[in-house]
C-alpha positions as a LaTeX table, in Angstrom:
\begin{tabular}{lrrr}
\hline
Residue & $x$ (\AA) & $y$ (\AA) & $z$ (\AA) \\
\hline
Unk1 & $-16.92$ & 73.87 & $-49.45$ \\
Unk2 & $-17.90$ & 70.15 & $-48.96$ \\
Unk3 & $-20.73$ & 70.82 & $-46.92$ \\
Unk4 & $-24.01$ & 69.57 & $-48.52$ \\
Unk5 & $-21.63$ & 67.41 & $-51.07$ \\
Unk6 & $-24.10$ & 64.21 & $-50.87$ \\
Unk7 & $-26.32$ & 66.42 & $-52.99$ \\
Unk8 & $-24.30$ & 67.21 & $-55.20$ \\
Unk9 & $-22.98$ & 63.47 & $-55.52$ \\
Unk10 & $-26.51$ & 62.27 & $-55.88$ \\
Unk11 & $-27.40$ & 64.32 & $-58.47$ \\
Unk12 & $-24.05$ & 63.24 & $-59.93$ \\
Unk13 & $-24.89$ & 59.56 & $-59.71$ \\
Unk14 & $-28.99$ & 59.99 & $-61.06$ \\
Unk15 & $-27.57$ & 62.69 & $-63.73$ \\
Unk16 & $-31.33$ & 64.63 & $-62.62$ \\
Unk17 & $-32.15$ & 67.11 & $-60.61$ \\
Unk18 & $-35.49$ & 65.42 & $-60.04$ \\
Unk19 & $-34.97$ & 61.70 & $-59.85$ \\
Unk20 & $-32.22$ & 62.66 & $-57.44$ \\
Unk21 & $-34.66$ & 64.67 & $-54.92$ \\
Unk22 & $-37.08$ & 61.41 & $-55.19$ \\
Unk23 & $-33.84$ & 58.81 & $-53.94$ \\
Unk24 & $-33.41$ & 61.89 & $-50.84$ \\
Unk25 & $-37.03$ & 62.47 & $-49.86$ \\
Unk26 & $-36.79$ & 66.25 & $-50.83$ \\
Unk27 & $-37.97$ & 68.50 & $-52.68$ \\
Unk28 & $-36.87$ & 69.29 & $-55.85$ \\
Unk29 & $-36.64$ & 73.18 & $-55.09$ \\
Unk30 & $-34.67$ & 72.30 & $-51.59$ \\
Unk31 & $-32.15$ & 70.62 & $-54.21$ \\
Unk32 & $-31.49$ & 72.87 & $-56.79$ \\
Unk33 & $-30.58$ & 75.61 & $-54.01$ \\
Unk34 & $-28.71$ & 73.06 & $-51.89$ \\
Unk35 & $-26.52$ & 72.85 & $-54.93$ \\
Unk36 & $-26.61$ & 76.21 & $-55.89$ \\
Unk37 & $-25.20$ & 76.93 & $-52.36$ \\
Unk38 & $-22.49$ & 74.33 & $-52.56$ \\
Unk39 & $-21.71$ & 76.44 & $-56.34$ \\
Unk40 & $-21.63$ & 79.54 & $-54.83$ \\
Unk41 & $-19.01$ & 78.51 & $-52.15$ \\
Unk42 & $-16.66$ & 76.69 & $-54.73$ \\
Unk43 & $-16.96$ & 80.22 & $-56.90$ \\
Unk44 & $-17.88$ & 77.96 & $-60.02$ \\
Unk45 & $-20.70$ & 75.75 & $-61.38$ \\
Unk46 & $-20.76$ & 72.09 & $-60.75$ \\
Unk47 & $-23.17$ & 71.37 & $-63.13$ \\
Unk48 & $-23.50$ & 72.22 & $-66.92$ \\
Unk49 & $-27.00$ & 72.68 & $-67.07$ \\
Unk50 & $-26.87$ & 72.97 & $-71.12$ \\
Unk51 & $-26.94$ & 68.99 & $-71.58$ \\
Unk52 & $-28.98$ & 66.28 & $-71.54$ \\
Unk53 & $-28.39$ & 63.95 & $-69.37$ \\
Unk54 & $-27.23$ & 66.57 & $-66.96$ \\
Unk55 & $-23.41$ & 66.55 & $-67.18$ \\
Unk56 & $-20.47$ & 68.21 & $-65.19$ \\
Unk57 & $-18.14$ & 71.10 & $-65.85$ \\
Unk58 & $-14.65$ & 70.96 & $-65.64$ \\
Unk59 & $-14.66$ & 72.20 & $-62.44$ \\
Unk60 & $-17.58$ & 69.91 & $-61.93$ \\
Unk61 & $-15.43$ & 66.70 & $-62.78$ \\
Unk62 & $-12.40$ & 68.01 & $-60.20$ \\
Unk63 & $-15.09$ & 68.61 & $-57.22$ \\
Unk64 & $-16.78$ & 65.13 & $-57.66$ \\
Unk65 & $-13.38$ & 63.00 & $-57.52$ \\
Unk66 & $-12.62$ & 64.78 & $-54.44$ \\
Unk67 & $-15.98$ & 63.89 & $-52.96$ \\
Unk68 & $-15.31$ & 60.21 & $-53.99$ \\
Unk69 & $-12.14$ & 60.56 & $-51.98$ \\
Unk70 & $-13.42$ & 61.83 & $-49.29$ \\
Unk71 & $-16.38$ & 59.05 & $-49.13$ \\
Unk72 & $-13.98$ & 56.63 & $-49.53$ \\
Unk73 & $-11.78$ & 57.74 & $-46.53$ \\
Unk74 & $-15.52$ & 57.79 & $-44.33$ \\
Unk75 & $-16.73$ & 54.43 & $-45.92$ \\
Unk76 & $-13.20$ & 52.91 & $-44.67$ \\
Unk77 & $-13.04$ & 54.12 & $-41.59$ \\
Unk78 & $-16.46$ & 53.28 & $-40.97$ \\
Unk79 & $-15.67$ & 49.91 & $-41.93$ \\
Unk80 & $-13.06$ & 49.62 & $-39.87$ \\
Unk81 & $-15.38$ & 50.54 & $-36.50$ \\
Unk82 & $-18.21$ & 48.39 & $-38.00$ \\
Unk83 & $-15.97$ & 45.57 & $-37.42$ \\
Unk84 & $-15.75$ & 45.86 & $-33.90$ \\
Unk85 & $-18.95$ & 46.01 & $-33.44$ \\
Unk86 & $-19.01$ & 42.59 & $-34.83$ \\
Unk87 & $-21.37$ & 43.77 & $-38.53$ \\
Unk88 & $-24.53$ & 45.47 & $-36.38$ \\
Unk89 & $-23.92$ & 48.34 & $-38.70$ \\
Unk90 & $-22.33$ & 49.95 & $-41.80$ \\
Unk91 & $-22.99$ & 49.54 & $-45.50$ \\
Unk92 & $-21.49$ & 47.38 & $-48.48$ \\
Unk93 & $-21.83$ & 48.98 & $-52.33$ \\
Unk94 & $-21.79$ & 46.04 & $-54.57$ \\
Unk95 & $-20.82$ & 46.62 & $-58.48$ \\
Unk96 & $-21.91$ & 44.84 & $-61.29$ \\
Unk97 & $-22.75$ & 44.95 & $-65.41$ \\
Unk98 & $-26.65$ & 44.55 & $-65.73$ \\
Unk99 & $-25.91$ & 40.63 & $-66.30$ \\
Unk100 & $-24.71$ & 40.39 & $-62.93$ \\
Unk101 & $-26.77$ & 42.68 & $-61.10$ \\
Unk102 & $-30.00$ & 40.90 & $-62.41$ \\
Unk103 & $-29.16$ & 37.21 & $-62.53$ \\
Unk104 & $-25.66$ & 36.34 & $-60.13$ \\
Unk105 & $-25.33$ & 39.16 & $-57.36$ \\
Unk106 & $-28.61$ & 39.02 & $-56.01$ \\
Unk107 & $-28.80$ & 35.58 & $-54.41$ \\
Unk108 & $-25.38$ & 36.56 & $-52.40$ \\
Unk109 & $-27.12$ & 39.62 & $-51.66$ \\
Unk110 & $-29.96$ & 37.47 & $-50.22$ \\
Unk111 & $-28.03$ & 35.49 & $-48.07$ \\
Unk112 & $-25.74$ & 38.02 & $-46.86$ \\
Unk113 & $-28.63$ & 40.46 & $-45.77$ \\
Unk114 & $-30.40$ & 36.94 & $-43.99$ \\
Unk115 & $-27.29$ & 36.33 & $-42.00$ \\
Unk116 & $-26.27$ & 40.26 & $-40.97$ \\
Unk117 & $-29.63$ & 42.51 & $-41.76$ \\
Unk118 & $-27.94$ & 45.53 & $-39.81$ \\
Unk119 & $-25.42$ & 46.15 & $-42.50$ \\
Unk120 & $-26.81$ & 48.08 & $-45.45$ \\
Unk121 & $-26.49$ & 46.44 & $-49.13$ \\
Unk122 & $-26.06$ & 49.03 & $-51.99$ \\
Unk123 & $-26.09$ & 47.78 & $-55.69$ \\
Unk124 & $-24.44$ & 49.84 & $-58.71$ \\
Unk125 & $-25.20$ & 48.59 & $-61.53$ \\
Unk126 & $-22.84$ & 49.90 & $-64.74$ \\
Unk127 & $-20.14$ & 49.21 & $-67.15$ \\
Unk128 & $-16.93$ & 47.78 & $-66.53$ \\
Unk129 & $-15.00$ & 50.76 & $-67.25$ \\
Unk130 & $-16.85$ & 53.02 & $-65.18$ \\
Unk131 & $-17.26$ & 50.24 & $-62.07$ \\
Unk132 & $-13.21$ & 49.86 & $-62.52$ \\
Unk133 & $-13.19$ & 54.00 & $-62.06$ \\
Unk134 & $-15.39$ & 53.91 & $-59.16$ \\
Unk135 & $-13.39$ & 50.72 & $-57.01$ \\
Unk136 & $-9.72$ & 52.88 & $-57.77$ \\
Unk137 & $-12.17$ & 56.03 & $-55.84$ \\
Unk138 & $-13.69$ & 54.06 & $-53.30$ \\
Unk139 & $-17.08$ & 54.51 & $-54.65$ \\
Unk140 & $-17.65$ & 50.44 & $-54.57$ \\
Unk141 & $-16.11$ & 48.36 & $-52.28$ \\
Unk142 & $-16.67$ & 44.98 & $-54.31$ \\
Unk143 & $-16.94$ & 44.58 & $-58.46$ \\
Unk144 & $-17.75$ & 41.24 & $-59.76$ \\
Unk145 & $-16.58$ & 41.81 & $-63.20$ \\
Unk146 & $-14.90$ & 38.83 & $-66.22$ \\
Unk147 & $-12.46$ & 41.34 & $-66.91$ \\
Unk148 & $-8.66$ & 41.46 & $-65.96$ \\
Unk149 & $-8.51$ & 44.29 & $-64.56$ \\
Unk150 & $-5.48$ & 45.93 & $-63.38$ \\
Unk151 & $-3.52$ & 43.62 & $-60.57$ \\
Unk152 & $-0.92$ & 46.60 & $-59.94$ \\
Unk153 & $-4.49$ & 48.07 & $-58.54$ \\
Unk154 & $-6.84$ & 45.52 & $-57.87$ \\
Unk155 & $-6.51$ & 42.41 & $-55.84$ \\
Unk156 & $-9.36$ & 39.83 & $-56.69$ \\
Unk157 & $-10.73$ & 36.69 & $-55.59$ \\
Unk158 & $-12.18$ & 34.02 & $-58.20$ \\
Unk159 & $-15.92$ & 33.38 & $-58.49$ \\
Unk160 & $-16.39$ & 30.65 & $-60.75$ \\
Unk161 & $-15.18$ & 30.06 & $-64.43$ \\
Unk162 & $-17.21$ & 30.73 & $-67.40$ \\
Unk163 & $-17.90$ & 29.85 & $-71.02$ \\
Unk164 & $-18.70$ & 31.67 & $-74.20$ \\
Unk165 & $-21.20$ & 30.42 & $-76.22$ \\
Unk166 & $-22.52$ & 30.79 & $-79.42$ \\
Unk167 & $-26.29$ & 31.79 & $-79.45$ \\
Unk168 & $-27.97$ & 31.90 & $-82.95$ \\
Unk169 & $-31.65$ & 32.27 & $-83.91$ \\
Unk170 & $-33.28$ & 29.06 & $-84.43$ \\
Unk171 & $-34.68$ & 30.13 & $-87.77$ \\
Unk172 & $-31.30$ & 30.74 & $-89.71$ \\
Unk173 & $-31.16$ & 27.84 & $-92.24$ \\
Unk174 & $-27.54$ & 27.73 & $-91.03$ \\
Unk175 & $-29.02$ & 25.48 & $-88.30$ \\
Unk176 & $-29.79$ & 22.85 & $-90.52$ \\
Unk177 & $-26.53$ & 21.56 & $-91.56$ \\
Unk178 & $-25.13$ & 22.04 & $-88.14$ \\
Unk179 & $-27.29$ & 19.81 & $-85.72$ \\
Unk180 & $-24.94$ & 17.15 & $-84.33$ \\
Unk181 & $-22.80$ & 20.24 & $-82.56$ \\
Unk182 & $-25.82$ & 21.95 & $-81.37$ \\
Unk183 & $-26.20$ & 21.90 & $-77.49$ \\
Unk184 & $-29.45$ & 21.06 & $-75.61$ \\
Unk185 & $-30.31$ & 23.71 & $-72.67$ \\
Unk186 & $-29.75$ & 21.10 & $-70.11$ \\
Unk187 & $-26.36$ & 20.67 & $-71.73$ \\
Unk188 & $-25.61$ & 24.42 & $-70.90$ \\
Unk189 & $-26.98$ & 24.21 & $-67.30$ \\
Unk190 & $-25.37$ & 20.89 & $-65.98$ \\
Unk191 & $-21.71$ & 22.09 & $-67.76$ \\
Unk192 & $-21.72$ & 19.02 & $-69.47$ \\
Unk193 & $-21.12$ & 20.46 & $-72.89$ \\
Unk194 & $-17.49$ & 20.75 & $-71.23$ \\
Unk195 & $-17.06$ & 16.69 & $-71.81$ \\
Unk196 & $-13.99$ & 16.81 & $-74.63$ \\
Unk197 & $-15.87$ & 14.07 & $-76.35$ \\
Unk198 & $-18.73$ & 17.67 & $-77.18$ \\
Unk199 & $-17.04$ & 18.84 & $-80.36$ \\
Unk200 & $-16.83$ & 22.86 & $-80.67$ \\
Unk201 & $-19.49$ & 24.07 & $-83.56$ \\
Unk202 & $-16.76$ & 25.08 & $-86.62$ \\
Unk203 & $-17.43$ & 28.92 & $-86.24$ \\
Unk204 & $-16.52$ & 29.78 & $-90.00$ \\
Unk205 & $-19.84$ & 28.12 & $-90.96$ \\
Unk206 & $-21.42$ & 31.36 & $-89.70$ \\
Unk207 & $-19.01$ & 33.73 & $-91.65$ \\
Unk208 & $-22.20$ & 34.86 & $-94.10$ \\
Unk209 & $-24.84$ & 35.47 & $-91.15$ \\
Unk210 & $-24.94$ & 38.92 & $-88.75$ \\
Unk211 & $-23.71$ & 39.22 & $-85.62$ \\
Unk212 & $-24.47$ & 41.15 & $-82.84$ \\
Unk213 & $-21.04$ & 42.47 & $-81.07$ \\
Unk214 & $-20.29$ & 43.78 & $-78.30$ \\
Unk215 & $-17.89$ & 47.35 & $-78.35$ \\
Unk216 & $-14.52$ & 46.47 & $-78.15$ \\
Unk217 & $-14.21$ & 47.82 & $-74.15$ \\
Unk218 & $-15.98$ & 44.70 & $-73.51$ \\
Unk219 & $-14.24$ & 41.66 & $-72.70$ \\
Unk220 & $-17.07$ & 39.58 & $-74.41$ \\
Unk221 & $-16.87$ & 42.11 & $-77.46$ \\
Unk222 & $-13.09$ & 41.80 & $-77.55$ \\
Unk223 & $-13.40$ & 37.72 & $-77.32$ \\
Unk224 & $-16.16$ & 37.20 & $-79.94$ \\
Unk225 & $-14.49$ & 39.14 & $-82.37$ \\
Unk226 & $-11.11$ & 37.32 & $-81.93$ \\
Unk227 & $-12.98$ & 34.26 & $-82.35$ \\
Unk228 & $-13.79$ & 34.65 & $-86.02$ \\
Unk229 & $-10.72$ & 35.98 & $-86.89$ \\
Unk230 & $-8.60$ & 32.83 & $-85.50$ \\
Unk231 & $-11.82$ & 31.50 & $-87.82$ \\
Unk232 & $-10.06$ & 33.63 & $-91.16$ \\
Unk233 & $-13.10$ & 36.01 & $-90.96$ \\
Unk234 & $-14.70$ & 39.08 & $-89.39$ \\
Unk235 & $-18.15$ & 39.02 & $-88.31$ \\
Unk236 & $-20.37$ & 41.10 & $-90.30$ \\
Unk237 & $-21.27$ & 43.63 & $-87.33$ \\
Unk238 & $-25.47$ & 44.08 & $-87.59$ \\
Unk239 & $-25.27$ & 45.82 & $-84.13$ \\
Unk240 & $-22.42$ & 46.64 & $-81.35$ \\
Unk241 & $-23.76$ & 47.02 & $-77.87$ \\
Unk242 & $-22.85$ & 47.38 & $-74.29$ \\
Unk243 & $-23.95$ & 44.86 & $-72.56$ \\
Unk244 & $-24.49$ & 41.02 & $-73.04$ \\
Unk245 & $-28.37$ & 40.99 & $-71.98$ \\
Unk246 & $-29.54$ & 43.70 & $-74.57$ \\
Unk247 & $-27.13$ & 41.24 & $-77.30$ \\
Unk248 & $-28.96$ & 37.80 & $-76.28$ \\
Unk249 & $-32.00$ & 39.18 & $-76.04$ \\
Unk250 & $-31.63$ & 40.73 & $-79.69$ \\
Unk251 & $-30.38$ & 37.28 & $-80.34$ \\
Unk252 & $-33.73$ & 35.68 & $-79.01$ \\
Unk253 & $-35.88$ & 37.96 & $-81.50$ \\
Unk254 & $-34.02$ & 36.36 & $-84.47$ \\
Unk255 & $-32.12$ & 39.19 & $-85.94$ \\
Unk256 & $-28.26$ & 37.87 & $-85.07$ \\
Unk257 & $-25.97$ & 35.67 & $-83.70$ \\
Unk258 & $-24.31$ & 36.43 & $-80.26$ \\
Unk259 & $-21.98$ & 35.52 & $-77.94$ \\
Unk260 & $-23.29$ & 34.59 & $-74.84$ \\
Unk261 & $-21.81$ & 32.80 & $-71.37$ \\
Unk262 & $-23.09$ & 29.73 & $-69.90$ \\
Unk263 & $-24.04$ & 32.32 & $-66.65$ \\
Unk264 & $-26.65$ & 33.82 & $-68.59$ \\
Unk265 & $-27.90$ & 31.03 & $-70.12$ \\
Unk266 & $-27.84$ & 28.94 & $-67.15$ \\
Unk267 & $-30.08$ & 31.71 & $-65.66$ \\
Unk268 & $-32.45$ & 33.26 & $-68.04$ \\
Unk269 & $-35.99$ & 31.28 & $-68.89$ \\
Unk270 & $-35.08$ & 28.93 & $-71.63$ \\
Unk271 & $-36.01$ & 30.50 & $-75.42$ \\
Unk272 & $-36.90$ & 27.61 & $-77.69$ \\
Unk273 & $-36.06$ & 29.89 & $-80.56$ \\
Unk274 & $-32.65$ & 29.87 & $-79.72$ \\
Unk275 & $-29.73$ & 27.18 & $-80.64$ \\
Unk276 & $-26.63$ & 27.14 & $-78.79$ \\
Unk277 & $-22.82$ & 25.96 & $-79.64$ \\
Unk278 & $-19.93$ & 25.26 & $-78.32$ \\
Unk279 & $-16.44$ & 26.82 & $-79.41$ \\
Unk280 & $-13.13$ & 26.09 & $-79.32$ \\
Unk281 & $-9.95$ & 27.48 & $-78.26$ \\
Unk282 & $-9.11$ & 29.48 & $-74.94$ \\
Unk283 & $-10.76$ & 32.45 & $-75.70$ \\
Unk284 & $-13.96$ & 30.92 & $-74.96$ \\
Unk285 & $-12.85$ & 30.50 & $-71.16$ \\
Unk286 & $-12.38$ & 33.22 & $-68.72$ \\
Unk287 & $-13.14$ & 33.96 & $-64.74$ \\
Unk288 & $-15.72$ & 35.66 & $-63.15$ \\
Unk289 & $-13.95$ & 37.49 & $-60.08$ \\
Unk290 & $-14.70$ & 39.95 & $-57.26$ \\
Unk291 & $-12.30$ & 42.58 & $-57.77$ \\
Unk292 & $-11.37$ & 45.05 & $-54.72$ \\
Unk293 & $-8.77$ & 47.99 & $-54.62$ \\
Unk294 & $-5.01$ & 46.97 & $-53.27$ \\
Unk295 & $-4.18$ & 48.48 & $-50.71$ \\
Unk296 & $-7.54$ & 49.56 & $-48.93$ \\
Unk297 & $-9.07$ & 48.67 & $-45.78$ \\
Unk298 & $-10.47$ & 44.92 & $-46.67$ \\
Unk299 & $-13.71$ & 44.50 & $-44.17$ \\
Unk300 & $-15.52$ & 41.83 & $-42.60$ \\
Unk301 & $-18.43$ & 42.61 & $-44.34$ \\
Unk302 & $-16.38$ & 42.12 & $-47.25$ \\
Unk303 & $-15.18$ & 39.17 & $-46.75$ \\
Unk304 & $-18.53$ & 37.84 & $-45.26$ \\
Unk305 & $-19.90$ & 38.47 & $-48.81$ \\
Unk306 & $-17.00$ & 36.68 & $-50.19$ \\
Unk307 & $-17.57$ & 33.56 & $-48.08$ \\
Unk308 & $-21.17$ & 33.46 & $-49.31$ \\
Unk309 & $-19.63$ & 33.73 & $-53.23$ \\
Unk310 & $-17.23$ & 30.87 & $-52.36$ \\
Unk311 & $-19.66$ & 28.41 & $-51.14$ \\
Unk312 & $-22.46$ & 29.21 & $-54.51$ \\
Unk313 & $-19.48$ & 29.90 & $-56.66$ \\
Unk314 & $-18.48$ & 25.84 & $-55.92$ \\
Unk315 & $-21.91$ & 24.76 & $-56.05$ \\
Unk316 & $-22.98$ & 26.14 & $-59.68$ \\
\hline
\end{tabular}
């Protein structure tokens, strides 16, 4: 019944038939009736066919968690004999939002695959709710991720801190009343808008303008909006999004304000047509972690790549 599953997961994963036979070097045809064979064994259809992107039946949804269980079982085990070979093999799935997986996990990635090339590097990039499903399944092994997530589930490890900031289009006449609290780029990058003496911008002075938001699964969503209430107002919502890029760069074509942390602005090419500020309170803090499930087999790869994080985490 679980022979030929890695089809059926990878056309899972790429939610297409045909970007699914490109990532296995097949044919499309082979596919479909690879699938169709794994179908007929079960006695029901994986796949609902009817929807775009291609989504799964009930059965469908049942047949996939047990595949994730089942990879999870191999990938530790695996693990576990990749050790004694001393890292000349196995793999290690990273997980990350699109922030992440563009501007902080590659460099480890870099350095890892320098110092142990034999071990194979996979990257999943998605939201935090669905990378916090796939570490409890095994699907990931490692989620970097400023969320607190679960510790009855996950154990984590600290990358750095981080900052919220407030990113507003330069042209917004707001600006012009507000220029002793704004915040040079070179502020942002050398943390020394941290200094006490750097007064936070007074965020009520922006209670008028819009805001792009993040949805309220998001721990930058869920921070930004407490902000201006702990302000006495709620942001007049001109867009909600999932993820933090899309909101700066939205931010950068001068339609809203955003929140924004000091890792992506310490990363992205600098935007003249962008002001930055610095707020108050606790809510502007958090931790950027590396989050792994309890209980599982912890490897060396893992904690190889986790090494690497330690030593850039302390030198950003």
């Amino acid at each position: 019944m679980f022979q030929g599953m890695e089809y059926v997961y990878e056309v899972y994963t790429e939610k297409s038939f045909s970007r699914a036979a490109q990532k296995l070097f097949i044919s499309q045809p082979y596919l479909s009736a690879a699938v169709k064979r794994v179908e007929k064994k079960v006695g029901y259809p994986i796949f609902d066919r009817s929807t775009k992107p291609l989504g799964l039946t009930e059965c469908g949804e049942k047949y996939i968690r047990s595949v994730e269980r089942i990879l999870s079982i191999e990938n530790e085990f695996s693990d576990f004999v990749n050790d004694w070979g001393d890292l000349k093999s196995g793999s290690l799935i990273l997980g990350g939002s699109s922030l992440y997986s563009s501007w902080v996990l590659p460099a480890l990635m870099g350095e890892f695959a320098h110092l142990y090339p034999a071990v194979k590097l996979v990257l999943v990039e998605e939201s935090t709710g669905r990378l916090e499903e796939l570490l409890q399944r095994g699907g990931v092994d490692l989620v970097m991720d400023n969320s607190s997530l679960d510790k009855s589930r996950f154990e984590r490890r600290v990358f750095q801190e981080e900052y919220l900031l407030l990113a507003v289009p330069r042209k917004f006449a707001v600006n012009g009343g507000l220029c002793s609290f704004q915040l040079s780029e070179e502020a942002v990058r050398s943390r020394t808008f941290l200094d006490p003496a750097v007064p936070p911008v007074p965020l009520d002075a922006f209670r008028e303008e819009p805001f792009i938001i993040l949805k309220p699964d998001n721990d930058t969503g869920k921070r930004g909006t407490e902000l201006c209430l702990s302000y006495g107002f709620e942001p007049k919502v001109l867009f909600e999004l999932d993820q933090q890029m899309t909101s700066y760069n939205i931010t950068c074509s001068g339609m809203g304000i955003s929140f924004i942390s000091d890792t992506l602005i310490s990363r992205v090419p600098p935007n003249p047509e962008v002001v930055y500020y610095k707020l108050g309170g606790d809510r502007s803090r958090r931790e950027l972690s590396f989050y792994w499930k309890r209980g599982r087999y912890f490897s060396r790869a893992m904690e190889e790549l986790l090494k690497i994080a330690g030593k850039q985490g302390q030198s950003d």
